[in-house]
CSV table of C-alpha atoms in Angstrom, one decimal:
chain,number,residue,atom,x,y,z
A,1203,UNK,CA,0.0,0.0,0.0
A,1204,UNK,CA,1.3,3.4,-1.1
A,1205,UNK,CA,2.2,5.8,1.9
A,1206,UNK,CA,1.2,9.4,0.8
A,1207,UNK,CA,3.2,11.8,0.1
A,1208,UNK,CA,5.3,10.4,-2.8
A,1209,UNK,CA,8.0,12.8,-4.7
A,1210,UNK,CA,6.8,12.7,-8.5
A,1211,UNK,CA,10.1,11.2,-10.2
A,1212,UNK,CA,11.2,13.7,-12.6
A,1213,UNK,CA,10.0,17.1,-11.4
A,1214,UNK,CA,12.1,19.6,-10.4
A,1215,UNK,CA,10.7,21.8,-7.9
A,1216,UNK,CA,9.4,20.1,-4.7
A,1217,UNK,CA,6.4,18.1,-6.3
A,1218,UNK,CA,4.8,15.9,-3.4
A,1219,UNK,CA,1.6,13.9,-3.9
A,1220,UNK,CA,-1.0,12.4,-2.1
A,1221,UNK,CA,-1.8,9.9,-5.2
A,1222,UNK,CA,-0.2,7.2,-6.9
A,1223,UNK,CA,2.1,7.8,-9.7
A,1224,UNK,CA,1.0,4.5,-11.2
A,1225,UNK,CA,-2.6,5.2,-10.9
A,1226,UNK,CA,-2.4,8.5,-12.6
A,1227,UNK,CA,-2.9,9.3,-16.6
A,1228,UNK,CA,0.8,9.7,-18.4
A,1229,UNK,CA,-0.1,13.1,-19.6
A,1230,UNK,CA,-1.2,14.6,-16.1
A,1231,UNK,CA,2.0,13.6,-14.8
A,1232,UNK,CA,4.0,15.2,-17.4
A,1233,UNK,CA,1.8,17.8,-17.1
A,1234,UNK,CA,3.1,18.0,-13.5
A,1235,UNK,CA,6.5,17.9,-14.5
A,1236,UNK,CA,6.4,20.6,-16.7
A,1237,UNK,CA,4.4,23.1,-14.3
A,1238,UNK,CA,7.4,21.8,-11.7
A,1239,UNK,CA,9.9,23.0,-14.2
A,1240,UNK,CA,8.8,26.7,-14.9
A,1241,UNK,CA,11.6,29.1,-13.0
A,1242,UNK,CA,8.8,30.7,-11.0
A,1243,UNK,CA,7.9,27.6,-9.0
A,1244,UNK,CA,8.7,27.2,-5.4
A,1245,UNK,CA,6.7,23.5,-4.6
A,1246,UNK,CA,3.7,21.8,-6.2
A,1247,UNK,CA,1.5,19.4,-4.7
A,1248,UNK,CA,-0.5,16.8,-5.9
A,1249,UNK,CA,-3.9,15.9,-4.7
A,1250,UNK,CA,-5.8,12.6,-4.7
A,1251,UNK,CA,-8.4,13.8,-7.5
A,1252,UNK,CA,-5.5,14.6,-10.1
A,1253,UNK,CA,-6.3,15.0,-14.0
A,1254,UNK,CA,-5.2,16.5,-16.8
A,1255,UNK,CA,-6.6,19.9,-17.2
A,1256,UNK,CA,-5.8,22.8,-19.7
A,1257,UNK,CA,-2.3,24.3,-18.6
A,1258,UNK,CA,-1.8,23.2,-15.2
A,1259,UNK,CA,-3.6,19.7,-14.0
A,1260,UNK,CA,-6.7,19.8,-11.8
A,1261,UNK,CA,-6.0,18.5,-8.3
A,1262,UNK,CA,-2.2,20.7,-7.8
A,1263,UNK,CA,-1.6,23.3,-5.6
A,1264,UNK,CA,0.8,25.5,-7.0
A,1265,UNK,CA,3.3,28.0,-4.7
A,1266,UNK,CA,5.1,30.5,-6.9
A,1267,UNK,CA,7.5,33.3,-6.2
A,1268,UNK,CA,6.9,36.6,-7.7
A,1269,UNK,CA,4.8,35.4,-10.1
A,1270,UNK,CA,0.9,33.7,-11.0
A,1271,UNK,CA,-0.3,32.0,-13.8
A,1272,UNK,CA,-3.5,32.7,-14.6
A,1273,UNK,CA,-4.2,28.7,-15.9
A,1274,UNK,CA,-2.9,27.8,-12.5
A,1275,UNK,CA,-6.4,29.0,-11.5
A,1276,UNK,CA,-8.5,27.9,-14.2
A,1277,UNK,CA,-11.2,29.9,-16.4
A,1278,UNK,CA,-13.9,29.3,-13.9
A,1279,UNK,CA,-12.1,31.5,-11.2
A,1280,UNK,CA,-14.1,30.7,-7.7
A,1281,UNK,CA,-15.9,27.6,-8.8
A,1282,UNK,CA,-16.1,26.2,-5.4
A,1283,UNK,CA,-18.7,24.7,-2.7
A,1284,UNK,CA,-21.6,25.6,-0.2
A,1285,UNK,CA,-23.3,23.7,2.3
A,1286,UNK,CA,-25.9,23.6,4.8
A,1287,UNK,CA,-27.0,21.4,7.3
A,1288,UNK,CA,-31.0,21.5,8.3
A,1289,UNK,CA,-32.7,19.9,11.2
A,1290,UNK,CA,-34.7,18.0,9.3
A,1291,UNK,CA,-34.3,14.0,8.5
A,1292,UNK,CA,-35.2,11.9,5.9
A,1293,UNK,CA,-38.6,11.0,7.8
A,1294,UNK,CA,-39.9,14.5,6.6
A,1295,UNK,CA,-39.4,14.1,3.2
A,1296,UNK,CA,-42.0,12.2,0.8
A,1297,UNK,CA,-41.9,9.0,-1.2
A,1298,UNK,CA,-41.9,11.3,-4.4
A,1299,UNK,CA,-39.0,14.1,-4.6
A,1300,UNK,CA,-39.7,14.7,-8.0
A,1301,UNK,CA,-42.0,18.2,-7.5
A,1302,UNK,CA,-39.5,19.3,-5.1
A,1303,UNK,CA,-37.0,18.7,-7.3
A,1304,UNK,CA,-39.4,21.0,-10.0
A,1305,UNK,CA,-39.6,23.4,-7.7
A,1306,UNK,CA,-36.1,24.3,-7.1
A,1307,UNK,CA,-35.4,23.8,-10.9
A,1308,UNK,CA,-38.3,26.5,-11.4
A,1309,UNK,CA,-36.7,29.5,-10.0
A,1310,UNK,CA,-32.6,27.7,-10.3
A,1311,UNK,CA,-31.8,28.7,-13.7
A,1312,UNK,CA,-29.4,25.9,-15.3
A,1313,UNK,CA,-27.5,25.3,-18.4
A,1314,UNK,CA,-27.3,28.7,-20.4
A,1315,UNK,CA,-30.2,29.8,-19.1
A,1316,UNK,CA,-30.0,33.2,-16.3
A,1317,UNK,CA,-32.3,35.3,-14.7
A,1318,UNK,CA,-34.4,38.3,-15.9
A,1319,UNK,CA,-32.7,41.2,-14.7
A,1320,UNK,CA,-31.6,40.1,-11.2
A,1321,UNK,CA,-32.4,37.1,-9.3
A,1322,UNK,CA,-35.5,37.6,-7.2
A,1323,UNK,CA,-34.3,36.5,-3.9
A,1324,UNK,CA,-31.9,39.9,-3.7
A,1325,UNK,CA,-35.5,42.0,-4.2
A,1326,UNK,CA,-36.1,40.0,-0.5
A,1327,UNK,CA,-32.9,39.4,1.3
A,1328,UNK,CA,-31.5,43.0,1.7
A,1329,UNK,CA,-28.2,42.0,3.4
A,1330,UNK,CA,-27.2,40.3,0.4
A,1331,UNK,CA,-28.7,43.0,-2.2
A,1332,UNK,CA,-26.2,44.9,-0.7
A,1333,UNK,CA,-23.1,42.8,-0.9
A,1334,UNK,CA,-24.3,42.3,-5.0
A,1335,UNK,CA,-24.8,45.9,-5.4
A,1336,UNK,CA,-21.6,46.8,-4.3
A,1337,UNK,CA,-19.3,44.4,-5.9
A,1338,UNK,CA,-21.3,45.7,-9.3
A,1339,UNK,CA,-21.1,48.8,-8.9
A,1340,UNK,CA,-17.2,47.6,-9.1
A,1341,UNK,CA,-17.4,46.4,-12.4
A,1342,UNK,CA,-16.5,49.2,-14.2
A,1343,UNK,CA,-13.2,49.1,-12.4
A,1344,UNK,CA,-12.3,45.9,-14.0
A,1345,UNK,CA,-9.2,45.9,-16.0
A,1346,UNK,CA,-9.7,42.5,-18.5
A,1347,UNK,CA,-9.9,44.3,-22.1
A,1348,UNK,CA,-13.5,44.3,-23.6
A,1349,UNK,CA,-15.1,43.5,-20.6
A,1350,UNK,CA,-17.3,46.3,-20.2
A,1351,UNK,CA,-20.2,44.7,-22.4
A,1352,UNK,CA,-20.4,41.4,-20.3
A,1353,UNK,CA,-22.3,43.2,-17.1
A,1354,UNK,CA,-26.0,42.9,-18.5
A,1355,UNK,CA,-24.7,39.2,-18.3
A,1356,UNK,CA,-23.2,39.1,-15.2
A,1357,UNK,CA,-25.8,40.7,-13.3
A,1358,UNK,CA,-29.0,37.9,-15.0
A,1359,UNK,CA,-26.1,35.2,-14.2
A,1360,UNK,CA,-25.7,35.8,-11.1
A,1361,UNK,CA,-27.9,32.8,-8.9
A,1362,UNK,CA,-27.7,30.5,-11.6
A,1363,UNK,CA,-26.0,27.3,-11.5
A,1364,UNK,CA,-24.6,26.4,-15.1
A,1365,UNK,CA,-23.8,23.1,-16.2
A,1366,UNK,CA,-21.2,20.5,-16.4
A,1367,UNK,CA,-20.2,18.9,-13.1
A,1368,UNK,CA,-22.2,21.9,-10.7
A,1369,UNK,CA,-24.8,21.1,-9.0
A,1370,UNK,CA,-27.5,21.6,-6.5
A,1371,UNK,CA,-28.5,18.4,-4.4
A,1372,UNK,CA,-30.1,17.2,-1.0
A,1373,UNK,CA,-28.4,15.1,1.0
A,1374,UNK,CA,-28.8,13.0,3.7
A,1375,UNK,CA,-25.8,13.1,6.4
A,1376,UNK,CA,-24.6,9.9,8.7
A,1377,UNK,CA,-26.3,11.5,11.3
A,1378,UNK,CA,-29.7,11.4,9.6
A,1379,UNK,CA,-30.1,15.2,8.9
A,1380,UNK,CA,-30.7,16.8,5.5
A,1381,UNK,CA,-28.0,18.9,3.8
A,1382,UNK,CA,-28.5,21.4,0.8
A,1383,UNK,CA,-25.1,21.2,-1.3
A,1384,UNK,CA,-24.2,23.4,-4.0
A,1385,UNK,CA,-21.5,23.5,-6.9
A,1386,UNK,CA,-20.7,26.5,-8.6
A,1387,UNK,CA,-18.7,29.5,-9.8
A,1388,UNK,CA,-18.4,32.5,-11.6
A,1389,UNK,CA,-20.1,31.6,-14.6
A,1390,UNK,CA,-19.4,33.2,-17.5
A,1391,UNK,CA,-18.1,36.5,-16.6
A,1392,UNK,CA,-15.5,34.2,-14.6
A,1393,UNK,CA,-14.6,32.7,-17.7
A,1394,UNK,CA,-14.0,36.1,-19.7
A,1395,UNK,CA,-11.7,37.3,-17.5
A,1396,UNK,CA,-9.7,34.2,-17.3
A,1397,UNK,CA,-9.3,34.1,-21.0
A,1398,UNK,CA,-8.5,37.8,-22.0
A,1399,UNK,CA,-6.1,37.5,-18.9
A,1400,UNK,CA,-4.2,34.8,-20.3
A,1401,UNK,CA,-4.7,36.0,-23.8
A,1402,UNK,CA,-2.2,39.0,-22.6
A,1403,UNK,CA,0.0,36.5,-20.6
A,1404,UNK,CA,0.8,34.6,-23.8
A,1405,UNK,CA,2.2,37.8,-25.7
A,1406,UNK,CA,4.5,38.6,-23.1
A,1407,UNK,CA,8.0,38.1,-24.2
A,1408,UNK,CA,9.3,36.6,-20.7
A,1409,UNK,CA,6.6,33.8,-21.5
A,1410,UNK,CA,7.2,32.9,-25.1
A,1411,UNK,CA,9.9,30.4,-24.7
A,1412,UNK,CA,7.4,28.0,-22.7
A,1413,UNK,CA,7.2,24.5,-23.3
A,1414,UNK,CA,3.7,25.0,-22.6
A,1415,UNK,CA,2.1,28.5,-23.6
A,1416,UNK,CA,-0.8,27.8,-21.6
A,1417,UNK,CA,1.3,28.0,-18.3
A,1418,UNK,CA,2.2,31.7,-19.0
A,1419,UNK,CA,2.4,33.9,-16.1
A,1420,UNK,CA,2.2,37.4,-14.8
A,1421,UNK,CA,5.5,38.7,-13.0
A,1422,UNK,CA,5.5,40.8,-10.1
A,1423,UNK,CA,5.4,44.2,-9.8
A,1424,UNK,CA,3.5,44.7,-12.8
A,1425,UNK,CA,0.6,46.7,-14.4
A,1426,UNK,CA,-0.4,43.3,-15.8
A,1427,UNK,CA,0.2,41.0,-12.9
A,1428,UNK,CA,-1.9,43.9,-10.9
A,1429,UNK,CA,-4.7,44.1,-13.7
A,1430,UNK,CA,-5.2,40.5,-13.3
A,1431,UNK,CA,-5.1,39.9,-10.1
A,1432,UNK,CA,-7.8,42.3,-9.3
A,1433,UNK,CA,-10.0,41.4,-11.6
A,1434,UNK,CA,-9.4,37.8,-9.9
A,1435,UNK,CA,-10.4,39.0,-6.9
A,1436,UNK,CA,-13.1,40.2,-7.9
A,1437,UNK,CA,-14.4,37.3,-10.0
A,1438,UNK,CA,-13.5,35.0,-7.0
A,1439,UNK,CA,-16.5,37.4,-4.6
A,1440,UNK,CA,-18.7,37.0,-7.5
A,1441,UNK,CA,-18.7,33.0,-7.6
A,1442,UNK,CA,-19.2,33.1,-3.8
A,1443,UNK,CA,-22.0,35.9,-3.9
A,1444,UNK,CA,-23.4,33.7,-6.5
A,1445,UNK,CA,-23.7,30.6,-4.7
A,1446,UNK,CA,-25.1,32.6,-1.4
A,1447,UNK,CA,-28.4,33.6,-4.0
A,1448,UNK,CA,-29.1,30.3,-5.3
A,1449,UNK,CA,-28.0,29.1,-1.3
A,1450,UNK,CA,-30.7,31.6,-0.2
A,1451,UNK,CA,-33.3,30.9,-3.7
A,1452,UNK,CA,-33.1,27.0,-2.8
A,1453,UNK,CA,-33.9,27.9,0.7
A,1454,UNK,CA,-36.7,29.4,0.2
A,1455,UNK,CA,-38.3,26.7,-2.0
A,1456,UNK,CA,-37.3,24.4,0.8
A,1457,UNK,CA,-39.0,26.2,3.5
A,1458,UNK,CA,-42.4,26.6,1.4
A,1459,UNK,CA,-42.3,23.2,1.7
A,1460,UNK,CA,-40.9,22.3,5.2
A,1461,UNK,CA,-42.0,25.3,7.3
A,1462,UNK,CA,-40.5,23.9,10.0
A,1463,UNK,CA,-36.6,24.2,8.6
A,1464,UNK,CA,-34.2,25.8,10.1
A,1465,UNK,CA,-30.9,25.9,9.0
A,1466,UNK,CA,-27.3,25.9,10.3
A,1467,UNK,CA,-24.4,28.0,9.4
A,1468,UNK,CA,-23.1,27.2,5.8
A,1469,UNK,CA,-19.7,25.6,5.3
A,1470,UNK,CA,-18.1,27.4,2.4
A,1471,UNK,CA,-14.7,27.0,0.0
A,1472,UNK,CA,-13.5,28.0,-2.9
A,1473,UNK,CA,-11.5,25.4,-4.9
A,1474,UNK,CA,-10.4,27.4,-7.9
A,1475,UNK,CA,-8.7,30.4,-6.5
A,1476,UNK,CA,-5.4,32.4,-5.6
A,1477,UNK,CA,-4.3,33.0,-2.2
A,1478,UNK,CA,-1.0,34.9,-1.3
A,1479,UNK,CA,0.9,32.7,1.6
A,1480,UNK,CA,3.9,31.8,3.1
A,1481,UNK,CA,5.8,28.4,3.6
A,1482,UNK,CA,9.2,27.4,4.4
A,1483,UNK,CA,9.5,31.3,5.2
A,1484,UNK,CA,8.9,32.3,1.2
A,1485,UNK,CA,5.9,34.5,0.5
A,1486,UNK,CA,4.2,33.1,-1.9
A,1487,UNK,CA,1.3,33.1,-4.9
A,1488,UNK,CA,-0.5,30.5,-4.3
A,1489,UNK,CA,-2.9,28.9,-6.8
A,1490,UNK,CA,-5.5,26.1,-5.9
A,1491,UNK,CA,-6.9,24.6,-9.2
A,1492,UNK,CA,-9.2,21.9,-8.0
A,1493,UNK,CA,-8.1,22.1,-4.2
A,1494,UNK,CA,-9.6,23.3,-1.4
A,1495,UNK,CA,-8.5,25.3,1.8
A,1496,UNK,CA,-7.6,22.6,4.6
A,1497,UNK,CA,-5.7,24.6,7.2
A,1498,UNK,CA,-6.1,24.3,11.1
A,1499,UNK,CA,-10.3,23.8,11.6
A,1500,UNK,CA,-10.6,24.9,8.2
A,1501,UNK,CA,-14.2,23.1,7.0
A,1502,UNK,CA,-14.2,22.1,3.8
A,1503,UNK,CA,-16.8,20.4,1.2
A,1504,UNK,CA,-15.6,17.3,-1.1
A,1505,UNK,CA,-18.2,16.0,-3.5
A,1506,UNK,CA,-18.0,13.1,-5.2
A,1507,UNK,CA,-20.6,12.2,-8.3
A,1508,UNK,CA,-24.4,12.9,-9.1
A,1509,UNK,CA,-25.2,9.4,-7.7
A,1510,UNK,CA,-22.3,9.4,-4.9
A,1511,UNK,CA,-22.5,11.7,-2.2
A,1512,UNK,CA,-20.3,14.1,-0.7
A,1513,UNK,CA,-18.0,14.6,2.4
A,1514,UNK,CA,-17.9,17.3,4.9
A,1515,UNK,CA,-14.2,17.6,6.1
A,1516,UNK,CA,-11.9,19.7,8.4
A,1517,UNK,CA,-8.4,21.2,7.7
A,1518,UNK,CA,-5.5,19.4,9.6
A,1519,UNK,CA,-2.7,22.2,8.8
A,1520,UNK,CA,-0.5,19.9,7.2
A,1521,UNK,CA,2.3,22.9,6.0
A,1522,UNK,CA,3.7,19.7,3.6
A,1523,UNK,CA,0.4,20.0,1.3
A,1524,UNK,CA,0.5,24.0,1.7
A,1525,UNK,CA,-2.2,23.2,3.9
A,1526,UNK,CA,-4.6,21.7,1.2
A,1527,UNK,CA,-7.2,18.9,0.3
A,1528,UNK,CA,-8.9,17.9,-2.6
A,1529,UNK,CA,-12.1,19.5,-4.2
A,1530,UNK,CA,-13.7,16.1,-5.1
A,1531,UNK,CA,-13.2,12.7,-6.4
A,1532,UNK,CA,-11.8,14.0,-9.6
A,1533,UNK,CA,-12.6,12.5,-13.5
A,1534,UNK,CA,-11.0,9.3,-14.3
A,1535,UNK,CA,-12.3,9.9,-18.3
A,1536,UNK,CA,-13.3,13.0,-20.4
A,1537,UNK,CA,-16.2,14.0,-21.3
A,1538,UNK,CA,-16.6,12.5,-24.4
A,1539,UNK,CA,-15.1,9.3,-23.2
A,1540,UNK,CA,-18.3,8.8,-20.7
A,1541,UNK,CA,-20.4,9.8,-24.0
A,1542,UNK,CA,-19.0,7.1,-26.0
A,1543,UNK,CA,-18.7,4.6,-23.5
A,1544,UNK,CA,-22.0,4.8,-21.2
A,1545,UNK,CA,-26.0,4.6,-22.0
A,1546,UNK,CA,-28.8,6.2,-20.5
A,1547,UNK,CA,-29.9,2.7,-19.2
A,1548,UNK,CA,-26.3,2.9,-17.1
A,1549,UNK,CA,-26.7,6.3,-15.6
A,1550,UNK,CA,-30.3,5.4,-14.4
A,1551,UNK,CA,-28.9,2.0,-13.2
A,1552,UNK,CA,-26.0,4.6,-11.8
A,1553,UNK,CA,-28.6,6.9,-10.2
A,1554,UNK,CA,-30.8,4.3,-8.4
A,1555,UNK,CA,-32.4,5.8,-5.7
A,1556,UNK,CA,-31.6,9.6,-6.4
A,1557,UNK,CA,-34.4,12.3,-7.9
A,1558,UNK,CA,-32.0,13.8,-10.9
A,1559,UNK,CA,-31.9,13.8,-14.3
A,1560,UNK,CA,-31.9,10.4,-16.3
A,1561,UNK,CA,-31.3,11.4,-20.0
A,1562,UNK,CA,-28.5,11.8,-22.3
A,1563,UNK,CA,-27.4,15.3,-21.7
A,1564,UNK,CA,-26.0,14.1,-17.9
A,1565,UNK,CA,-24.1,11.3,-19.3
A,1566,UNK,CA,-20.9,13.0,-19.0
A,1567,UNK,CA,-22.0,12.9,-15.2
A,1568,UNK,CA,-22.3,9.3,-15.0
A,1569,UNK,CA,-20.6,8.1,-11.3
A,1570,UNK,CA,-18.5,6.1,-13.5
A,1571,UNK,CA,-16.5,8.6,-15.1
A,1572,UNK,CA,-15.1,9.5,-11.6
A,1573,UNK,CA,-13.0,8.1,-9.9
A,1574,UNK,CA,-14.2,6.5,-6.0
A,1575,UNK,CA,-14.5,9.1,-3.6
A,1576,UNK,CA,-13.6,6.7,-0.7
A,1577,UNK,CA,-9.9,6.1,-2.2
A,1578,UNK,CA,-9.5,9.8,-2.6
A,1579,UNK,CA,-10.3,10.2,1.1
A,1580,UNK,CA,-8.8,7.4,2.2
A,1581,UNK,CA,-5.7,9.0,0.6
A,1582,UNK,CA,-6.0,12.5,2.1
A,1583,UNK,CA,-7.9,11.5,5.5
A,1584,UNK,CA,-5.6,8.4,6.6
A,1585,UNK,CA,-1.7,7.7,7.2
A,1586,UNK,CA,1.1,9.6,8.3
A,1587,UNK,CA,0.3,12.7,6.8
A,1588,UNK,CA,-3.4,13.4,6.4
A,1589,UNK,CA,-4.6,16.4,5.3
A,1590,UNK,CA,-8.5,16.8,6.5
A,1591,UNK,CA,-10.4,14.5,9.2
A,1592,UNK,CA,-13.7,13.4,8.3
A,1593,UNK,CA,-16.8,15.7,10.1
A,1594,UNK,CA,-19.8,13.8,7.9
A,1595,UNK,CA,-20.6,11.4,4.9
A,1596,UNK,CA,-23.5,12.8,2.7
A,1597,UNK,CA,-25.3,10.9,0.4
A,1598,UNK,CA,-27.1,12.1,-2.2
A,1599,UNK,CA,-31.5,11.9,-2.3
A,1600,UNK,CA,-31.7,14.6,-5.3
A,1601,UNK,CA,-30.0,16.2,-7.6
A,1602,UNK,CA,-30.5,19.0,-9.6
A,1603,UNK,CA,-28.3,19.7,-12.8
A,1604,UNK,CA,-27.7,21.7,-15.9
């Protein structure tokens, strides 16, 4: 049995992993070798959920010195988790979830489709409405070229969920109470910064002798490293502010029909995201592409699959991960893989038991093309050097998807 960490053979800069080298795609791991290589890096590491991704691989934490790379992060800047814990228990719920799951699907908008004007909820919950107002009334300061006619979109985008691998859901925790859970980021506002960002990155001249153009990267101390990393900033509120409308929409719906709920504090993380640090005494850029936050008490959200469940977890501190976990159990095939090699009569077979979508446009969501959330937290929550302890195992009753 592997003992986690393992040095990635090859790499150059400190590269540690909590994942097998031998049960990890060729490319991801030259992937990883290549990111270890760039002169900026001080350490990567290498979560349990690793893939290839575009750039830098999902699942790495990446600590650099005077410099970020914007691929590092990923276009969906913030994408990340919220979740809430109710008091009530599978007993209240009915045989039938499917006109509750109609109901939040009513007022949730998914896919490519958004809200008229401004989600509803902000016209009722005026603590909020004032935390969306002001980081709008911010977008004019935001420095991405040819931005300027994406806010009519950002502001109907804003509380809705998008599709893919986000995803609303109720869950039922170990100890028998119902959780909502909720996937998301910064839609596609997110995603315009990220690309006209990197668009820049790849003309500058310290980046154009890269053996991957995709990793270039901002240096510090300049007007571009600063344009970017505000509008970052500000794309990384905007994904949480999201998910705290549809948090706050999907609560409503549930207490229509519960009007007994009451809900506990929500347990949020980003897991696409920058965060300026320091380890072995270096300050550093830090970027989390498919990671999560796990320092000391740090509560954290790890999902697994639209038929699998989720984990609630809390941050050991472990300095040798830069005090991270991973975001989820992490694709073991693309996209199109799971559309070539899955039917609709596997994903219902794969869904048994949970209210969600059964058709062909979730097939890229089939369970199967992840790989099993229990390794990945076995690997991260076990051994001499864990990363999170486990608070609570979720499973899933219904899910709601794009």
């Amino acid at each position: 049995m592997t003992t986690f960490p393992v040095a990635l053979p090859g790499a150059q800069a400190s590269t540690l992993m909590w994942a097998d080298p031998a049960q990890v795609e060729p490319a991801a791991l030259e992937q990883l070798r290549t990111i270890s290589r760039l002169p900026w890096v001080h350490g990567l590491r290498v979560m349990p959920d690793v893939h290839l991704g575009k750039g830098a691989t999902v699942g790495s934490v990446i600590a650099m010195r005077d410099a970020v790379s914007p691929a590092a992060v990923g276009v969906d800047i913030g994408c990340g988790m919220t979740g809430v814990r109710t008091n009530l228990t599978a007993a209240d719920l009915p045989d039938d979830l499917g006109p509750l799951r109609s109901a939040i699907e009513a007022v949730l908008p998914v896919g490519w489709h958004a809200h008229e004007g401004t989600a509803p909820v902000l016209r009722r919950e005026r603590a909020l409405a004032a935390r969306f107002d002001s980081l709008m009334g911010r977008f004019g300061e935001l420095r991405a070229p040819r931005i300027a006619d994406r806010q009519g979109r950002a502001l109907a985008q804003c509380g809705s969920l998008g599709s893919g691998n986000h995803f609303q859901e109720v869950c039922e925790g170990d100890d028998g109470h119902l959780w909502l859970m909720l996937h998301s980021g910064s839609r596609n506002i997110g995603k315009e910064l990220a690309e006209r960002h990197i668009a820049t990155a790849r003309t500058l001249e310290h980046n154009l002798g890269l053996p991957d153009r995709d990793l270039a990267v901002f240096l510090a101390d300049t007007d571009e490293m600063a344009a970017y990393l505000h509008d970052l900033y500000w794309a990384q509120e905007y994904a949480l502010i999201n998910r705290e409308v549809m948090m706050a929409t999907t609560r409503e719906v549930l207490a229509r029909h519960f009007p007994h709920v009451v809900f506990d504090e929500p347990v949020r993380c980003h897991h696409n995201y920058v965060s300026e640090e320091t380890y072995d005494g270096v300050d550093v850029v830090v970027t989390r592409k498919g990671a999560i936050r796990a320092g000391v008490g740090d509560l954290g959200l790890i999902p697994g699959s639209m038929g699998t469940g989720s984990y609630v977890v809390r941050g050991l501190g472990n300095e040798a991960s830069f005090s991270s976990a991973s975001h989820g159990a992490g694709r073991r095939m693309s996209r199109n893989a799971a559309k070539r090699q899955f039917t609709v009569e596997d994903l219902r077979a794969q869904t048994a038991g949970v209210e969600c979508r059964k058709d062909a446009g979730v097939i890229d969501e089939i369970p199967s093309a992840y790989k099993d959330l229990e390794s990945v937290i076995a690997a991260q929550a076990t051994g001499p050097s864990p990363l999170v302890a486990v608070v609570a195992r979720l499973s899933t009753l219904l899910c709601v998807k794009g």
